[in-house]
Amino acid sequence: MSGRPTWAEIDLDALTRNYRTLASLLRGRSRLIPVVKADAYGHGAASVSMALARAGTTAFAVALVEEGIALRDAGISGEILVLEGAFPGQEDEVVSRAFTATVFSPDMVRRLEKAASSRSVQVSAHIKIDTGMNRLGASWHSLASLLEALRDAAHIRVTGTFSHLACAEEEDREFTLEQIRRFRQGLGRIREAGIDPGEIHLANSAGLLYWEELRGWTARPGIALYGYPPSPERCPAELRPVLTFKSRVARIQTISAGESVGYNRRFIARRKTDVATVPVGYADGYRRSLGGKAKVIVKGRCAEVLGTISMDMITVDVTEVPDARVGDEVILLGSSANCRVDAASWADALGTIPYEILCGISPRVPRIPIHLPSADCG
């Protein structure tokens, strides 16, 4: 590749395998709606969605209308569910782009109805019920007014009903069981109002992997598609990380004991040290807080990152990689036969979750779709 040698490889074979592995867990006629919001969790929504469409998926979920527009512009023709619904002023885009809107308030219904009626078309909508996450969705008390508005909306067709699980990956099952109970009650109220709830979906990645009782409904996997189980301690299905973050050695120099590296002299050598400079930094999503905590892989060996992470560069101790050379590939997130550095290990070091790590790889890092074998989780 030309230009700065820092990039992310997106293994579409691993993505497809993950999709099929997750789909194999389902029962009956239920299906997956892959979640490709946030640029497919940092993997590149257009190429990911195209690969999933080739694998057989017919629907996708995004958070924002803008994300749906980007998919349509990339040639994605399948169903696109907008999980956050339409903010005021976006109704015409929902209708004209044939999105499936999430609805959870009478106001949203009225705005969509007005936009659809002005074009004399039907718009598809999924009802979202708040079952205890207290974020988005119709509450138990507001559900009646939402259903009344939907009954009056001649141009809105309810094609699905869903909610979102807060902690399905946790071993304490009590709250998830309560959410399932509330969801079933909500479905009952929808039917009592004379509305068909349509396609029912509750399971996210955790719900699909850890709750067999939810596998008869449609599921919306996100992080599991990209190769990471929601609970690092449990990987009940064979999942393969899809993204590998790479760069190349730009410079190698040897420093003496007592010399320092980087801003604020946070690393001071205790011995003669071979230091490799790699052109990646916190502007690329290589988090500054990884300084002194991270490793990379050079020629199949783990090598420690030294000192403070700069905006555009990191420095690496390659003293134990005696054959290291300028131009050698550096794996920032990925694995070799002897070493593994993945989004879960970064997350452990930083006190966060793999989702944030993957979404945090910045747009200035090119995503390169490839077809390569990759390692299983666990």
Tab-separated table of C-alpha atoms in Angstrom, residues 22-293:
chain	number	residue	atom	x	y	z
A	22	LEU	CA	-24.616	-17.092	15.290
A	23	ALA	CA	-27.391	-17.894	12.817
A	24	SER	CA	-26.974	-21.598	13.593
A	25	LEU	CA	-28.065	-20.918	17.183
A	26	LEU	CA	-31.520	-19.773	16.102
A	27	ARG	CA	-34.622	-21.942	16.071
A	28	GLY	CA	-37.481	-22.106	13.626
A	29	ARG	CA	-37.880	-19.274	11.147
A	30	SER	CA	-36.163	-16.612	13.233
A	31	ARG	CA	-33.342	-14.605	11.669
A	32	LEU	CA	-30.475	-12.283	12.492
A	33	ILE	CA	-30.571	-8.526	12.029
A	34	PRO	CA	-26.853	-7.652	12.121
A	35	VAL	CA	-26.062	-4.395	13.896
A	36	VAL	CA	-23.774	-2.248	11.751
A	37	LYS	CA	-24.096	1.052	13.605
A	38	ALA	CA	-21.018	3.170	14.372
A	39	ASP	CA	-19.486	2.194	11.024
A	40	ALA	CA	-19.992	-1.477	11.893
A	41	TYR	CA	-18.244	-1.025	15.250
A	42	GLY	CA	-15.299	0.545	13.460
A	43	HIS	CA	-14.984	-2.157	10.787
A	44	GLY	CA	-16.452	-0.248	7.833
A	45	ALA	CA	-20.221	-0.478	7.482
A	46	ALA	CA	-20.391	-0.574	3.695
A	47	SER	CA	-18.005	-3.495	3.116
A	48	VAL	CA	-19.290	-5.352	6.185
A	49	SER	CA	-22.914	-4.988	5.078
A	50	MET	CA	-22.124	-6.099	1.546
A	51	ALA	CA	-20.350	-9.198	2.862
A	52	LEU	CA	-23.270	-9.997	5.172
A	53	ALA	CA	-25.734	-9.539	2.319
A	54	ARG	CA	-23.735	-12.048	0.278
A	55	ALA	CA	-23.899	-14.398	3.276
A	56	GLY	CA	-27.684	-14.204	3.230
A	57	THR	CA	-28.780	-11.463	5.590
A	58	THR	CA	-31.772	-9.423	4.441
A	59	ALA	CA	-31.873	-6.745	7.145
A	60	PHE	CA	-29.478	-4.473	9.003
A	61	ALA	CA	-29.734	-2.287	12.098
A	62	VAL	CA	-28.151	1.147	12.446
A	63	ALA	CA	-28.470	3.759	15.170
A	64	LEU	CA	-28.970	6.850	13.033
A	65	VAL	CA	-30.795	7.924	9.919
A	66	GLU	CA	-27.455	9.244	8.652
A	67	GLU	CA	-25.956	5.757	8.954
A	68	GLY	CA	-28.840	4.322	6.975
A	69	ILE	CA	-28.347	6.911	4.244
A	70	ALA	CA	-24.675	5.925	3.971
A	71	LEU	CA	-25.672	2.278	3.496
A	72	ARG	CA	-28.229	3.112	0.832
A	73	ASP	CA	-25.661	5.284	-0.955
A	74	ALA	CA	-23.246	2.317	-0.850
A	75	GLY	CA	-25.803	0.165	-2.645
A	76	ILE	CA	-27.373	-1.720	0.266
A	77	SER	CA	-30.960	-2.492	-0.737
A	78	GLY	CA	-32.081	-4.661	2.187
A	79	GLU	CA	-34.225	-3.626	5.117
A	80	ILE	CA	-32.550	-1.020	7.338
A	81	LEU	CA	-33.911	-0.632	10.870
A	82	VAL	CA	-33.064	2.728	12.456
A	83	LEU	CA	-32.798	1.925	16.163
A	84	GLU	CA	-33.023	5.500	17.468
A	85	GLY	CA	-35.895	6.397	15.185
A	86	ALA	CA	-36.240	9.678	13.325
A	87	PHE	CA	-35.306	12.934	15.002
A	88	PRO	CA	-37.486	15.922	14.024
A	89	GLY	CA	-36.846	16.818	10.403
A	90	GLN	CA	-35.643	13.340	9.375
A	91	GLU	CA	-39.034	11.805	8.606
A	92	ASP	CA	-38.849	12.481	4.867
A	93	GLU	CA	-35.520	10.644	4.648
A	94	VAL	CA	-36.988	7.655	6.485
A	95	VAL	CA	-39.865	7.509	4.034
A	96	SER	CA	-37.934	8.262	0.836
A	97	ARG	CA	-35.113	5.830	1.680
A	98	ALA	CA	-37.550	3.078	2.695
A	99	PHE	CA	-36.094	2.698	6.173
A	100	THR	CA	-37.851	0.852	8.967
A	101	ALA	CA	-38.381	3.380	11.734
A	102	THR	CA	-38.288	2.686	15.439
A	103	VAL	CA	-41.281	4.293	17.173
A	104	PHE	CA	-41.751	4.796	20.896
A	105	SER	CA	-43.809	8.000	21.260
A	106	PRO	CA	-47.049	9.391	19.789
A	107	ASP	CA	-45.139	12.413	18.484
A	108	MET	CA	-42.819	10.192	16.446
A	109	VAL	CA	-45.814	8.376	15.013
A	110	ARG	CA	-47.554	11.604	14.025
A	111	ARG	CA	-44.433	12.975	12.336
A	112	LEU	CA	-43.895	9.765	10.363
A	113	GLU	CA	-47.557	9.567	9.429
A	114	LYS	CA	-47.471	13.109	8.062
A	115	ALA	CA	-44.374	12.374	5.958
A	116	ALA	CA	-45.748	9.088	4.636
A	117	SER	CA	-49.210	10.463	3.872
A	118	SER	CA	-47.714	13.371	1.931
A	119	ARG	CA	-46.173	10.809	-0.429
A	120	SER	CA	-49.149	8.449	-0.305
A	121	VAL	CA	-46.903	5.559	0.752
A	122	GLN	CA	-46.688	3.140	3.662
A	123	VAL	CA	-43.742	3.282	6.057
A	124	SER	CA	-42.593	0.283	8.083
A	125	ALA	CA	-42.106	0.692	11.833
A	126	HIS	CA	-40.954	-1.373	14.800
A	127	ILE	CA	-42.315	-0.594	18.247
A	128	LYS	CA	-39.658	-0.294	20.949
A	129	ILE	CA	-40.698	-1.127	24.502
A	130	ASP	CA	-38.657	0.053	27.478
A	131	THR	CA	-38.367	-3.006	29.717
A	132	GLY	CA	-36.135	-1.460	32.353
A	133	MET	CA	-33.068	0.003	30.697
A	134	ASN	CA	-34.701	3.447	30.958
A	135	ARG	CA	-33.013	4.792	27.871
A	136	LEU	CA	-35.322	4.649	24.827
A	137	GLY	CA	-38.651	2.951	24.315
A	138	ALA	CA	-42.289	3.200	25.291
A	139	SER	CA	-42.691	2.778	29.030
A	140	TRP	CA	-45.470	0.716	30.555
A	141	HIS	CA	-47.396	3.930	31.235
A	142	SER	CA	-46.885	5.500	27.793
A	143	LEU	CA	-47.497	2.374	25.714
A	144	ALA	CA	-51.262	2.916	25.531
A	145	SER	CA	-50.937	6.373	23.967
A	146	LEU	CA	-48.363	5.058	21.480
A	147	LEU	CA	-50.691	2.254	20.419
A	148	GLU	CA	-53.592	4.665	20.055
A	149	ALA	CA	-51.487	6.862	17.773
A	150	LEU	CA	-50.498	3.827	15.703
A	151	ARG	CA	-54.123	2.752	15.296
A	152	ASP	CA	-54.873	6.216	13.877
A	153	ALA	CA	-51.880	6.174	11.493
A	154	ALA	CA	-53.132	4.833	8.180
A	155	HIS	CA	-49.731	5.061	6.502
A	156	ILE	CA	-47.648	3.285	9.173
A	157	ARG	CA	-47.397	-0.495	9.105
A	158	VAL	CA	-46.106	-2.137	12.291
A	159	THR	CA	-43.728	-4.880	11.176
A	160	GLY	CA	-41.868	-5.578	14.412
A	161	THR	CA	-41.571	-5.096	18.162
A	162	PHE	CA	-38.408	-5.123	20.243
A	163	SER	CA	-36.623	-4.113	23.412
A	164	HIS	CA	-33.014	-4.085	24.573
A	165	LEU	CA	-31.365	-6.153	27.306
A	166	ALA	CA	-29.233	-4.342	29.858
A	167	CYS	CA	-27.102	-7.125	31.342
A	168	ALA	CA	-27.757	-10.447	29.628
A	169	GLU	CA	-24.053	-11.351	29.813
A	170	GLU	CA	-24.047	-11.357	33.616
A	171	GLU	CA	-24.347	-14.594	35.555
A	172	ASP	CA	-27.018	-13.057	37.790
A	173	ARG	CA	-30.093	-13.737	35.652
A	174	GLU	CA	-32.712	-11.961	37.756
A	175	PHE	CA	-32.942	-8.629	35.933
A	176	THR	CA	-32.862	-10.185	32.460
A	177	LEU	CA	-35.687	-12.523	33.467
A	178	GLU	CA	-37.626	-9.466	34.625
A	179	GLN	CA	-36.989	-7.737	31.294
A	180	ILE	CA	-38.246	-10.806	29.422
A	181	ARG	CA	-41.365	-10.863	31.596
A	182	ARG	CA	-42.053	-7.171	30.948
A	183	PHE	CA	-41.464	-7.638	27.234
A	184	ARG	CA	-43.973	-10.473	27.060
A	185	GLN	CA	-46.483	-8.313	28.911
A	186	GLY	CA	-45.898	-5.509	26.419
A	187	LEU	CA	-46.474	-7.892	23.516
A	188	GLY	CA	-49.742	-8.895	25.146
A	189	ARG	CA	-50.870	-5.279	25.395
A	190	ILE	CA	-50.009	-4.666	21.740
A	191	ARG	CA	-52.117	-7.639	20.682
A	192	GLU	CA	-54.967	-6.565	22.967
A	193	ALA	CA	-54.948	-3.211	21.166
A	194	GLY	CA	-55.617	-5.044	17.912
A	195	ILE	CA	-52.109	-4.541	16.530
A	196	ASP	CA	-49.978	-7.398	15.245
A	197	PRO	CA	-46.529	-6.987	16.894
A	198	GLY	CA	-44.875	-8.404	13.777
A	199	GLU	CA	-41.298	-9.655	13.966
A	200	ILE	CA	-40.227	-9.984	17.599
A	201	HIS	CA	-36.628	-9.383	18.662
A	202	LEU	CA	-35.067	-8.996	22.089
A	203	ALA	CA	-31.660	-10.713	22.058
A	204	ASN	CA	-28.500	-8.724	21.458
A	205	SER	CA	-25.178	-10.612	21.274
A	206	ALA	CA	-25.383	-11.560	24.947
A	207	GLY	CA	-29.016	-12.579	24.698
A	208	LEU	CA	-28.291	-14.806	21.728
A	209	LEU	CA	-25.157	-16.424	23.152
A	210	TYR	CA	-26.240	-16.940	26.746
A	211	TRP	CA	-30.066	-17.209	26.675
A	212	GLU	CA	-31.339	-20.247	24.780
A	213	GLU	CA	-34.951	-19.275	25.508
A	214	LEU	CA	-34.601	-16.201	23.269
A	215	ARG	CA	-33.404	-18.074	20.185
A	216	GLY	CA	-36.890	-18.613	18.804
A	217	TRP	CA	-37.168	-14.875	18.136
A	218	THR	CA	-35.131	-12.717	15.786
A	219	ALA	CA	-31.810	-11.525	17.276
A	220	ARG	CA	-29.716	-8.379	16.786
A	221	PRO	CA	-26.058	-9.356	17.272
A	222	GLY	CA	-23.450	-6.626	17.297
A	223	ILE	CA	-20.109	-7.255	19.007
A	224	ALA	CA	-20.284	-11.037	18.506
A	225	LEU	CA	-20.390	-10.567	14.738
A	226	TYR	CA	-17.005	-8.903	14.980
A	227	GLY	CA	-15.481	-11.749	16.969
A	228	TYR	CA	-15.819	-10.779	20.628
A	229	PRO	CA	-18.154	-12.358	23.186
A	230	PRO	CA	-19.878	-9.836	25.493
A	231	SER	CA	-18.447	-11.708	28.473
A	232	PRO	CA	-14.707	-12.373	27.971
A	233	GLU	CA	-14.891	-15.303	30.387
A	234	ARG	CA	-17.487	-17.116	28.270
A	235	CYS	CA	-17.232	-17.850	24.560
A	236	PRO	CA	-19.922	-20.484	23.952
A	237	ALA	CA	-19.661	-20.213	20.166
A	238	GLU	CA	-16.653	-20.210	17.865
A	239	LEU	CA	-16.066	-16.519	17.168
A	240	ARG	CA	-13.132	-15.029	15.269
A	241	PRO	CA	-11.916	-11.430	15.535
A	242	VAL	CA	-12.552	-9.672	12.252
A	243	LEU	CA	-10.247	-6.658	12.588
A	244	THR	CA	-6.447	-6.665	12.688
A	245	PHE	CA	-4.756	-3.287	13.261
A	246	LYS	CA	-1.283	-3.004	11.697
A	247	SER	CA	1.602	-0.662	10.960
A	248	ARG	CA	5.296	-0.922	10.045
A	249	VAL	CA	8.589	-0.037	11.703
A	250	ALA	CA	9.694	3.414	10.514
A	251	ARG	CA	12.989	3.698	12.410
A	252	ILE	CA	15.203	1.681	14.763
A	253	GLN	CA	17.870	3.152	16.979
A	254	THR	CA	19.846	1.935	19.972
A	255	ILE	CA	19.865	4.025	23.136
A	256	SER	CA	22.079	3.687	26.190
A	257	ALA	CA	21.108	3.158	29.822
A	258	GLY	CA	19.865	6.432	31.282
A	259	GLU	CA	18.481	7.817	28.028
A	260	SER	CA	14.770	8.570	27.810
A	261	VAL	CA	12.087	8.105	25.178
A	262	GLY	CA	9.110	10.315	24.350
A	263	TYR	CA	7.207	13.096	26.043
A	264	ASN	CA	7.799	13.784	29.741
A	265	ARG	CA	10.633	11.194	29.777
A	266	ARG	CA	8.239	8.561	31.089
A	267	PHE	CA	10.538	5.786	29.918
A	268	ILE	CA	14.185	5.827	30.970
A	269	ALA	CA	16.293	2.922	29.753
A	270	ARG	CA	17.944	0.735	32.375
A	271	ARG	CA	20.089	-1.004	29.762
A	272	LYS	CA	21.075	-0.630	26.164
A	273	THR	CA	17.758	-0.773	24.314
A	274	ASP	CA	16.764	-1.086	20.668
A	275	VAL	CA	13.851	1.281	20.092
A	276	ALA	CA	11.556	1.022	17.066
A	277	THR	CA	9.373	3.950	16.064
A	278	VAL	CA	5.983	3.014	14.592
A	279	PRO	CA	3.769	5.585	12.804
A	280	VAL	CA	0.551	5.232	14.787
A	281	GLY	CA	-0.721	7.221	17.747
A	282	TYR	CA	-3.696	8.366	19.741
A	283	ALA	CA	-5.086	10.288	16.745
A	284	ASP	CA	-5.526	6.843	15.172
A	285	GLY	CA	-7.218	5.317	18.199
A	286	TYR	CA	-4.042	3.924	19.766
A	287	ARG	CA	-5.034	5.258	23.140
A	288	ARG	CA	-2.627	7.510	25.028
A	289	SER	CA	-3.503	5.714	28.237
A	290	LEU	CA	-1.934	2.526	26.823
A	291	GLY	CA	1.524	3.962	27.512
A	292	GLY	CA	3.472	1.493	29.657
A	293	LYS	CA	0.657	-1.091	29.416
